[in-house]
């Protein structure tokens, strides 16, 4: 895929080591969670990171969101290397531009805070809006934009279903008008009918707000629907990368082939379980 | 709308007719009691809520499982899949649960069994696998201890060597490559996929006639899921065991099951052999579920077709009429007027919808 513009985000040879001590009496051991991972996210594109559990998908997402620092390597947003930014510099230049939505819609929200207030608070942190009523207007707009009703703004998280609450989380992330949204298994916990609604919503919002997505998931049928490019992680290494057509049509590694071959096909005429 | 029509384009002729009253209510005239390992008839499960009120979680569920058959129960969360599967072994707390209807397993009436007989059944002739493997394992006991305990609970006469041999055999059947080493370990020393195999091993150890697997692979990677599905299929083929497989994944249903029951809000809304269900889904909910699943081949759609809204609370749609009416693209006044029964469509195929003919006509026009 030719993209003439500069990428909005560059991940350059990141490594992430976790030091664990305890369990084994031998002392500290180093776990290489990410090794030499590099890729680029083009503007207004969706890049999907896939791989087995523990392959390093979420770790990569957290590093890009600046919730964690890489051991070595750098991450560059619109030409600025923010790997070593101070917390205040991150808040000023990165947090408003790169937002993240997680898998469990409930744990991301404070159960004692009305969802409208949670959205207003996100604006306050980013110092967006002149007054509370100004921010409330923005929150209402965004709540409606994600398909909820403005009447629901005073409700608390337990009064929503999982799908509705994930919409609230998306609204809270988007209200500060980020350019990049990181979605870590954000639709995985939803029922298929609701998952389809949220995926459609994400496609619409991407157009409307010129967003770029980093989409982290283990569900390859969702990836085929939403992604432009795919990166395949295996034990902390990016083993393969390409367009959706390339990865699905012509996977180059056994690992990717095995991942693709393991998706149960919703067609009983195509038997996958015959071989022992 | 178009999405739903699209998903059913492959659907066949418009042959819907309303049940005549002489048909079996579920449209499965031929599922004779003789070959049924398990028969669930008109099961109603209600739980005691606030102020001593009783709320139905499952209403009028009817199905049977033959020997060697894999029956799928599919539907979105909170539709009553787990409540149904727990009821088969009466696992709900009976102080706050009321059962109606009947469940017959291998000739015996589950609701008249004594506590002792129930204990013998659980882990004996009926094995059970839950979604979270740790919920059925003891973190403080080795895998070997837990396997042996399950054998002893049901087969008191076995010698030490025989017990050991059946533990090893069960783990091997569950796909373990090194059963002896696994038996010495504690749960925390095994991965999620290995633990789920241990749970399968424990469920199999007393050679059950029926295995109930409630979302056994939902928490696992696709690659490990595929291995475990192969293990379960192989066990059916090798032992002739019956399996009830509960899942919300239409792909898992297609690959694993012989028959499928689609549940929505405490009721079975469609029941069919698996080929029939995927080729000719008739209930609007089944059609919607299939259409909402992102396709793995063919053109990539711009948008996915969806079912509007989300699963309501049962209390929100109580009263007579179709449970699916609030989300159904084909809803009409008549749908809300009276109780909707299963309508027979073809041999062993039924759907709980009174507008099957009209929906068929609609599809004809749409395609
Ligand atoms: N804070 C930490 N300390 C030690 N190890 C960690 C830490 N965070 C992650 N890891 C390890 O790094 C590896 C990658 O973890 P990560 O959460 O990125 O996986 P993932 O690809 O998102 O998996 P999943 O699909 O299960 O979410 C795992 O082996 C994990 O145990
Ligand atoms: N022990 C219980 N007491 C009261 N309500 C319950 C209980 N268990 C399940 N329910 C309710 O019954 C309905 C069906 O739940 P369940 O069978 O767990 O759904 P699923 O199809 O996701 O397995 C849900 O509305 C749930 O809240
Ligand atoms: S009975 Fe009516 S509301 Fe119910 S599924 Fe059929 S058409 Fe839809
Ligand atoms: Mg993760
Ligand atoms: Mg369940």
CSV table of C-alpha atoms in Angstrom, one decimal, chain B residues 17-30 341-344:
chain,number,residue,atom,x,y,z
B,17,UNK,CA,-46.5,-23.3,7.4
B,18,UNK,CA,-47.9,-22.7,10.8
B,19,UNK,CA,-47.9,-25.6,13.2
B,20,UNK,CA,-51.1,-27.6,12.8
B,21,UNK,CA,-51.3,-28.5,16.4
B,22,UNK,CA,-50.6,-32.1,15.7
B,23,UNK,CA,-46.9,-31.6,15.2
B,24,UNK,CA,-44.6,-31.8,18.1
B,25,UNK,CA,-44.4,-28.3,19.5
B,26,UNK,CA,-40.8,-28.1,18.6
B,27,UNK,CA,-41.1,-29.5,15.1
B,28,UNK,CA,-38.9,-32.5,15.8
B,29,UNK,CA,-41.4,-35.3,15.3
B,30,UNK,CA,-38.8,-38.0,14.9
B,341,UNK,CA,-45.1,-21.3,19.9
B,342,UNK,CA,-42.5,-23.3,18.0
B,343,UNK,CA,-43.6,-23.6,14.4
B,344,UNK,CA,-42.6,-26.7,12.5
